[in-house]
Short mmCIF file of C-alpha atoms and ligand atoms in Angstrom, two decimals:
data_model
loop_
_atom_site.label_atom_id
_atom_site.label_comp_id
_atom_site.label_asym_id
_atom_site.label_seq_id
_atom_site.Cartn_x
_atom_site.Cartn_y
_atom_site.Cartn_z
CA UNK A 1468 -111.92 84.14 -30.78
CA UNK A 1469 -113.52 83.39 -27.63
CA UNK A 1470 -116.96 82.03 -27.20
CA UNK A 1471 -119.00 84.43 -25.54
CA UNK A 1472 -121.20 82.68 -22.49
CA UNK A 1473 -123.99 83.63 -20.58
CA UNK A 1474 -124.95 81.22 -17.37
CA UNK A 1475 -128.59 81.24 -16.34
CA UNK A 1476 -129.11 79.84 -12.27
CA UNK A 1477 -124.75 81.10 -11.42
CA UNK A 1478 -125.64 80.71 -7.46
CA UNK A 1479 -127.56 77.12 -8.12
CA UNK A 1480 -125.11 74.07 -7.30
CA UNK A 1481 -124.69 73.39 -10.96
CA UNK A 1482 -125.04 77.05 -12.28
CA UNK A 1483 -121.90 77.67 -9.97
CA UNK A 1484 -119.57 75.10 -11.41
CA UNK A 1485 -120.14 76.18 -14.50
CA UNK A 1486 -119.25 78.99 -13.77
CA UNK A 1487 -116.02 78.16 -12.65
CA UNK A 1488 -115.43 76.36 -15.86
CA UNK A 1489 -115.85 78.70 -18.26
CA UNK A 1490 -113.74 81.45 -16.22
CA UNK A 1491 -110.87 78.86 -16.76
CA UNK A 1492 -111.62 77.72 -19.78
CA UNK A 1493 -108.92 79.21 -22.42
CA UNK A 1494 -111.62 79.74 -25.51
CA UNK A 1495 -114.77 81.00 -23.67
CA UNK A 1496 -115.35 84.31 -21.85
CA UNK A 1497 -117.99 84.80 -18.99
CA UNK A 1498 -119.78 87.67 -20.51
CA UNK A 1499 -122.76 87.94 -18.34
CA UNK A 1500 -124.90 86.01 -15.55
CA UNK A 1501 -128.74 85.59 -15.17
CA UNK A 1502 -130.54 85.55 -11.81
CA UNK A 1503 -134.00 85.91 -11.07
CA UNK A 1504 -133.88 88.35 -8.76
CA UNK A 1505 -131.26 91.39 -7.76
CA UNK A 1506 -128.53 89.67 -5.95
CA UNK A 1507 -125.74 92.39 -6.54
CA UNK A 1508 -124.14 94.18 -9.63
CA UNK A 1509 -121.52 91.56 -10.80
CA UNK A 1510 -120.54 87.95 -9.51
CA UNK A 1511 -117.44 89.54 -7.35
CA UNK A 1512 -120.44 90.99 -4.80
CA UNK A 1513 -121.18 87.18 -4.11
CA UNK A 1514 -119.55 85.48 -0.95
CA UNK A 1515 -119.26 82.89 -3.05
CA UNK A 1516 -117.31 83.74 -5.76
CA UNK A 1517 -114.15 85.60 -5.61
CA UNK A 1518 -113.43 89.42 -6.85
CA UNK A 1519 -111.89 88.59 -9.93
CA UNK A 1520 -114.86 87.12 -11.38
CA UNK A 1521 -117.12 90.60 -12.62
CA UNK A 1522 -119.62 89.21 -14.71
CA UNK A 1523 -122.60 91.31 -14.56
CA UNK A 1524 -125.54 89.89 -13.07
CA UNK A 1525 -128.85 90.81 -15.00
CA UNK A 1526 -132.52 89.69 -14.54
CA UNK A 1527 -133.79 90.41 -17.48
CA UNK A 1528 -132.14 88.43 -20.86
CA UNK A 1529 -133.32 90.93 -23.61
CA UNK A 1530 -131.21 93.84 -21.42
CA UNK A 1531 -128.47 90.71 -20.82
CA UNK A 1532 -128.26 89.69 -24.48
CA UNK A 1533 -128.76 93.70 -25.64
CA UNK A 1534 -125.55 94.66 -22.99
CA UNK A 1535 -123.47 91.89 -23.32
CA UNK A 1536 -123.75 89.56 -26.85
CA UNK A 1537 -123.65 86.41 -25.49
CA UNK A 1538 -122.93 83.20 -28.48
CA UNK A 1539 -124.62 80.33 -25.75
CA UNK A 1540 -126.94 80.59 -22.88
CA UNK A 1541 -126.00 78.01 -20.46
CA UNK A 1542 -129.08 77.05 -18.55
CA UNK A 1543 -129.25 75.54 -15.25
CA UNK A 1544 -131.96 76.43 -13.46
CA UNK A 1545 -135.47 74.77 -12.52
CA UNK A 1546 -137.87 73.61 -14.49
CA UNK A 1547 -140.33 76.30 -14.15
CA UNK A 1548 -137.75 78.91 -15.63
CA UNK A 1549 -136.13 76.59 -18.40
CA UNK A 1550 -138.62 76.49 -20.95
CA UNK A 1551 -139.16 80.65 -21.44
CA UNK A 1552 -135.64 81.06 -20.86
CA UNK A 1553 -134.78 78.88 -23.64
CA UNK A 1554 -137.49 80.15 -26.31
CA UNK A 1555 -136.61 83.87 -25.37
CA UNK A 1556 -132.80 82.68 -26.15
CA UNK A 1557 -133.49 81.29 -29.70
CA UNK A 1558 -135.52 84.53 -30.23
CA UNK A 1559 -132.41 86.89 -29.51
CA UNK A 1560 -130.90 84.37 -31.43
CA UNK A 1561 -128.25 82.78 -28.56
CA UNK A 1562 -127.77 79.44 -28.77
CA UNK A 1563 -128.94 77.50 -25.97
CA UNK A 1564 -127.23 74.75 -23.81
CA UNK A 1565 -129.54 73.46 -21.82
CA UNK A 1566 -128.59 71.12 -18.42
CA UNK A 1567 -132.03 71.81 -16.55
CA UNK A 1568 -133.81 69.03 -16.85
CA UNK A 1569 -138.14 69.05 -16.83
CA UNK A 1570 -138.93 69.43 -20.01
CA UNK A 1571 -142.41 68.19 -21.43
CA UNK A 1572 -142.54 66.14 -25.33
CA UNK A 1573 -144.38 69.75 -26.45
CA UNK A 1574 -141.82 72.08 -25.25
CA UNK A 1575 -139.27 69.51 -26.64
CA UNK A 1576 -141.41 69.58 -30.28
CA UNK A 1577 -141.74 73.34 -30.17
CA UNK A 1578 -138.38 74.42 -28.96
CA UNK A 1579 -136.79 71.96 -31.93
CA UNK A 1580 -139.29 73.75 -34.40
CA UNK A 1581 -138.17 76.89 -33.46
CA UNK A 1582 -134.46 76.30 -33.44
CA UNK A 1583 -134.80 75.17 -37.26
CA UNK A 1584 -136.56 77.38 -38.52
CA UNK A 1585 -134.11 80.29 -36.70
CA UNK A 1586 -131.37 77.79 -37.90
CA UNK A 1587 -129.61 78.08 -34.51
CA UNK A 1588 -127.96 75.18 -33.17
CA UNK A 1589 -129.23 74.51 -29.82
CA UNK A 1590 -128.76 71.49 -26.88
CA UNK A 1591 -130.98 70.06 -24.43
CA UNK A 1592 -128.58 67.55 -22.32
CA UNK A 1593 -130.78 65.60 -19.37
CA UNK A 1594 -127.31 64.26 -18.35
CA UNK A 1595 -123.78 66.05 -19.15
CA UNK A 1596 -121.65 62.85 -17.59
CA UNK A 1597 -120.23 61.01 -20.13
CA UNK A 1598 -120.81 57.47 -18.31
CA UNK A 1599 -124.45 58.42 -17.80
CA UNK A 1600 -124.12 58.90 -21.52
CA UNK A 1601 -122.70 55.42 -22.03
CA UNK A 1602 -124.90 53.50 -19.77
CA UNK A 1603 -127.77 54.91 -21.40
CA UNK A 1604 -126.00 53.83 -24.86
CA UNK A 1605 -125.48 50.06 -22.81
CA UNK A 1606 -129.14 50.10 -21.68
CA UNK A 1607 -130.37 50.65 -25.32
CA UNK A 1608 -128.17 48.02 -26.71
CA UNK A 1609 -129.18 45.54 -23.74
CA UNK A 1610 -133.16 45.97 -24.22
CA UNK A 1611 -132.92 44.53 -27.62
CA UNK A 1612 -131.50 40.92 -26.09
CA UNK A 1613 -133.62 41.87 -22.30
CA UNK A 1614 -136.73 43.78 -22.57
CA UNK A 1615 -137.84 43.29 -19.43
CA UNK A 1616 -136.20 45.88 -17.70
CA UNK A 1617 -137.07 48.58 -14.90
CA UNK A 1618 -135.25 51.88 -13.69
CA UNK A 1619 -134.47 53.20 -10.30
CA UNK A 1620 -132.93 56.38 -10.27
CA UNK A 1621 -131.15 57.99 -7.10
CA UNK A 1622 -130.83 61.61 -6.17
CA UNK A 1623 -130.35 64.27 -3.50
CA UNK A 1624 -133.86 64.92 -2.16
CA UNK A 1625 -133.22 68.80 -3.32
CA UNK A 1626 -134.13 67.74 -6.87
CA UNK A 1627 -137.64 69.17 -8.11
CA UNK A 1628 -138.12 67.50 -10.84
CA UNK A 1629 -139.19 63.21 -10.95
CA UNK A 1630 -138.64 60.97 -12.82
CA UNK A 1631 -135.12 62.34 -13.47
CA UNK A 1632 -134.21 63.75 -17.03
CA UNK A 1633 -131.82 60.66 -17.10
CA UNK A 1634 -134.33 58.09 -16.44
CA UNK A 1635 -137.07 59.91 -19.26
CA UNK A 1636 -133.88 59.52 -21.50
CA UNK A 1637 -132.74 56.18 -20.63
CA UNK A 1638 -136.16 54.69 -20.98
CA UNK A 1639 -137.17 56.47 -24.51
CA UNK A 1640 -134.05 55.14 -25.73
CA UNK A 1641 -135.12 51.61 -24.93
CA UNK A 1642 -138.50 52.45 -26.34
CA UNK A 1643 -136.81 52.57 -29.70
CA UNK A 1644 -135.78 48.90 -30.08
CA UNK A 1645 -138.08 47.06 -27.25
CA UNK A 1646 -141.47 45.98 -28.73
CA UNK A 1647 -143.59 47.38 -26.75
CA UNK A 1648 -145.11 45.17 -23.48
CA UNK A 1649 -146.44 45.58 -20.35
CA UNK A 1650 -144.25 43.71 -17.71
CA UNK A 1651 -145.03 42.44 -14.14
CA UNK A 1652 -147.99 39.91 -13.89
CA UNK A 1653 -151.33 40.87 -15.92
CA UNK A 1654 -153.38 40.81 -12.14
CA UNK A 1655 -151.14 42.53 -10.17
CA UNK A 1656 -152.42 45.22 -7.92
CA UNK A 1657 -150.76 48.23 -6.20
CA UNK A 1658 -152.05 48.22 -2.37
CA UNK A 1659 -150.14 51.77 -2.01
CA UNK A 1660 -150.43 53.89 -4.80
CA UNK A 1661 -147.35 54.05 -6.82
CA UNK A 1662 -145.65 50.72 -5.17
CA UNK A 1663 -144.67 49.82 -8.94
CA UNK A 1664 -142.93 53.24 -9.93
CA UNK A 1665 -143.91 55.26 -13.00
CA UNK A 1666 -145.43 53.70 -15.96
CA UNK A 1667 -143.57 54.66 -19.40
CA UNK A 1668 -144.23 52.12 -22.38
CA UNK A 1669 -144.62 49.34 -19.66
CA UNK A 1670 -141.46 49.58 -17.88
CA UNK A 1671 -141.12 50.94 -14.45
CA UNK A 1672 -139.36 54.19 -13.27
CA UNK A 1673 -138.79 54.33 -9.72
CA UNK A 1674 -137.48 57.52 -7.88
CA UNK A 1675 -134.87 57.46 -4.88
CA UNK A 1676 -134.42 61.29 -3.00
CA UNK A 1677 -132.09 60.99 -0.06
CA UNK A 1678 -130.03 63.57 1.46
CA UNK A 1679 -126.42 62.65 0.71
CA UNK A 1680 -127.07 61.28 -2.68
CA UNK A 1681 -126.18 63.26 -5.97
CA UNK A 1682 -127.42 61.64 -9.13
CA UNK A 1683 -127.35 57.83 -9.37
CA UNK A 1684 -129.07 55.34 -11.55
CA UNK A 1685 -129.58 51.71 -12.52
CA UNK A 1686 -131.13 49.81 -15.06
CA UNK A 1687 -131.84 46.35 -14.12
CA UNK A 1688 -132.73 44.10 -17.11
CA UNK A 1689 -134.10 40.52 -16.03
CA UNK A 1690 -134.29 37.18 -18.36
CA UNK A 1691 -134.45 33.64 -17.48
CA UNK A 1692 -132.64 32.84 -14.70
CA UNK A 1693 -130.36 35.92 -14.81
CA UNK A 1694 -130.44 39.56 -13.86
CA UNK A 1695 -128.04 42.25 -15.51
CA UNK A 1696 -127.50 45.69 -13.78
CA UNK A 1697 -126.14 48.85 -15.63
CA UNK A 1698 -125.47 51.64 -13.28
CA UNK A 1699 -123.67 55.36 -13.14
CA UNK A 1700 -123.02 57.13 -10.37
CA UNK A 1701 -122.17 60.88 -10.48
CA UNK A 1702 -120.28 61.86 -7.19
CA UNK A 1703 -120.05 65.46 -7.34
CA UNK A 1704 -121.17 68.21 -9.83
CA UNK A 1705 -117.38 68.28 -11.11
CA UNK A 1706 -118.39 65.10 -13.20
CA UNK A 1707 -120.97 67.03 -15.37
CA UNK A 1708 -118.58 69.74 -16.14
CA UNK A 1709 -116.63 68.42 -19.46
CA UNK A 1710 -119.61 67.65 -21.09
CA UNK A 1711 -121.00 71.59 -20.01
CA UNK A 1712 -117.85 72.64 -21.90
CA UNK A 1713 -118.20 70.04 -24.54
CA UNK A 1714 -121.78 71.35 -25.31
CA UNK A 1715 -120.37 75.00 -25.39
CA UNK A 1716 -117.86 74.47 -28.09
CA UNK A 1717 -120.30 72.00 -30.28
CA UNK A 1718 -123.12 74.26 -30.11
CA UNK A 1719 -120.99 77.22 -32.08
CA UNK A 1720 -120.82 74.53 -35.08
CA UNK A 1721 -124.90 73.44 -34.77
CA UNK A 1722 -127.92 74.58 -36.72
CA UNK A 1723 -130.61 72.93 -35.06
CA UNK A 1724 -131.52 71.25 -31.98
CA UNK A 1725 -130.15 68.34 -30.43
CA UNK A 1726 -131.49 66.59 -27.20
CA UNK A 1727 -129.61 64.56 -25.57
CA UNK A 1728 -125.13 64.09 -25.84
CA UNK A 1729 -125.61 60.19 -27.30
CA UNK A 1730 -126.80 62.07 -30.64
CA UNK A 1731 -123.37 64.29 -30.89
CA UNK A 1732 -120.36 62.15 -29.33
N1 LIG B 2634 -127.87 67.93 -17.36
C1 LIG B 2634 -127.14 67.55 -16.31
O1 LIG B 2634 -126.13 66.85 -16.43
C2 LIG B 2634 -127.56 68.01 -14.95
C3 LIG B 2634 -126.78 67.75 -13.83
C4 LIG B 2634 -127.18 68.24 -12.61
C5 LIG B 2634 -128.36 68.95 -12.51
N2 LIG B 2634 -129.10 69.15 -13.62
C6 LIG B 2634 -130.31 69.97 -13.61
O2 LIG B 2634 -129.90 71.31 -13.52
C7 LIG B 2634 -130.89 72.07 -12.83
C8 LIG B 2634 -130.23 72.81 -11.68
O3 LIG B 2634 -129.76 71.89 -10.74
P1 LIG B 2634 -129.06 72.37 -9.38
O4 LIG B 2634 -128.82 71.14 -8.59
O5 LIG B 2634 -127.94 73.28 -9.69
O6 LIG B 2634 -130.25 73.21 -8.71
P2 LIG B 2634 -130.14 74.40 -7.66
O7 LIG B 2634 -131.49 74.51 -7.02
O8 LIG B 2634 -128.96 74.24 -6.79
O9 LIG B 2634 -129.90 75.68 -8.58
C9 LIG B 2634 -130.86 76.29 -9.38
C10 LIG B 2634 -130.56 77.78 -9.42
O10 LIG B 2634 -131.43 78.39 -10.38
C11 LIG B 2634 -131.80 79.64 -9.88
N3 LIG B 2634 -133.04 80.06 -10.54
C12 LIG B 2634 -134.29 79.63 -10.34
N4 LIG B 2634 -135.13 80.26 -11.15
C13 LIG B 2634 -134.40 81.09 -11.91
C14 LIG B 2634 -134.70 82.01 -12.94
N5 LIG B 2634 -135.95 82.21 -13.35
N6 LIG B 2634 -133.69 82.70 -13.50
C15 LIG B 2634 -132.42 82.52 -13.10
N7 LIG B 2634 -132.06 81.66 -12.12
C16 LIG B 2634 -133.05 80.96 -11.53
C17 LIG B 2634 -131.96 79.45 -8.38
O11 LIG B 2634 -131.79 80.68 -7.71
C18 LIG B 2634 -130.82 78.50 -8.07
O12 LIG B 2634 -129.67 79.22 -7.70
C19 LIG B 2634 -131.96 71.07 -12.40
O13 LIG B 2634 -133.00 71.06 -13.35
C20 LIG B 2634 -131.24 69.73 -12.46
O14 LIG B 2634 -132.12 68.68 -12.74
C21 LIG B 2634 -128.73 68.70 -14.82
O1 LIG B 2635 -129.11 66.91 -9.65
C1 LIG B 2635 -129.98 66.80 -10.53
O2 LIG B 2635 -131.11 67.32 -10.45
C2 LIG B 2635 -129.65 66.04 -11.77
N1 LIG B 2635 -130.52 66.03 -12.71
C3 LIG B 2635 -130.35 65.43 -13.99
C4 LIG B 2635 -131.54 64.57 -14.33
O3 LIG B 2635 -132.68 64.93 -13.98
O4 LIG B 2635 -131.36 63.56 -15.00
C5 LIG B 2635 -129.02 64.78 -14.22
C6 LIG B 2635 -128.26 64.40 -13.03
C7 LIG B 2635 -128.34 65.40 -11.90
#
């Protein structure tokens, strides 16, 4: 049987390769699409997409959920939208996969709460790549030897959201086996504001938005006399697709909620 999928943000550059995937993906069926405002009937009366695809487009998810049944809701939006959209998901009791990134550790601590208790599986993914997944799994293992480590991460200057979901991820990873220390000297002094990046747990987050980028980052961990450099680049959105699909399929099997793709491959 076919997994029944529901896209939240289909015109967004993300929402509309994932839509694309699941129309040729063999086990999942495009069953509706959520915008937030009227854009036409069905995804055929977008330029962009061609007639064959006739989702529905809805505004509203209880009529969406109450017309069309949707298993997931695949959200990839902004991060005003994401956190209702999820909650009123787990409520109609779809299972959420979650790409918009945003979140705050509440929403994170209530959504999980909510997703038990409703016993609905349910994924929050800051990064679908699966080498952004392993150089976060490489950072993690490298902070235990290096803990002196800072982040830059790159991205197209379109991106609302900073630091990235990535770099949040990446550097609460490392916050689970780097004793915690504050780096850089114990006098230093910012003559701009914000010259040192983001403080999380001592390390440094800095954030790079140029036109042209996509999603980039690097984690540069520095010991004596030595410097060693992790980095993933994504090129285009294709590279975040698999793990959208992934998520779909692994979801189905779930009961609670996961955040982040290191906990489930
Ligand atoms: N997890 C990942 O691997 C990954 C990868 C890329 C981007 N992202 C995240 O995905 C999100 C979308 O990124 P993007 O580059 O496609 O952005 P985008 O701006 O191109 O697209 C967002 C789309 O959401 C739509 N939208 C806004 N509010 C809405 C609402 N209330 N209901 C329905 N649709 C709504 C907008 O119309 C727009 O089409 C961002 O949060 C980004 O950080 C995550
Ligand atoms: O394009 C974006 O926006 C991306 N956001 C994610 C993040 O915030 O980490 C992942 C990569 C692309």
């Amino acid at each position: 049987m076919s997994i029944r999928v529901a896209i939240a943000g289909p015109r967004g550059k993300m929402g509309a390769e994932a839509v694309h995937t699941v129309m040729k993906h063999d086990k999942m069926e495009l069953v509706a699409v959520l915008d937030y405002k009227e854009v036409g009937k069905t995804l055929a009366d977008l330029e962009m997409f061609p007639a064959s695809y006739t989702a529905p487009i809805f505004t509203d998810m209880h009529e969406l959920v109450e017309a069309t049944a949707p298993d997931v809701l695949v959200d990839l939006t902004n991060p005003h939208a994401v956190y209702n959209h999820t909650k009123e998901a787990l409520n109609l009791n779809v299972r959420p996969v979650i790409g918009t990134t945003g979140f705050t550790d509440a929403q994170l601590d209530e959504l999980s709460a909510m997703a038990k208790e409703k016993e609905l599986g349910c994924i929050i993914a800051p990064n679908f790549a699966i080498g952004a997944i392993l150089m976060m799994k490489f950072a993690k293992e490298a902070a235990k030897y290096l803990p002196d480590v800072e982040i830059i991460e790159m991205h197209h200057d379109q991106k609302l959201d900073a630091p990235s979901g990535t770099a949040v991820k990446t550097a609460q990873l490392i916050q689970e086996v780097r004793t915690s220390k504050i780096q850089g000297h114990p006098e230093e002094k910012e003559t701009i504001e914000g010259a040192r990046g983001a403080e999380f747990d001592g390390m440094r987050i800095h954030s790079v938005r140029l036109p042209g980028l996509v999603a980039h980052q690097q984690v540069l961990f520095g010991g004596d006399g030595q410097l060693l450099t992790i980095r993933h680049d994504s090129l285009n959105r294709n590279s975040f697709m698999s793990g959208v699909a992934f998520c779909v399929e692994e979801v189905m099997k779930m009961d609670q909620l996961v955040y982040g793709l290191e906990n489930i491959i």
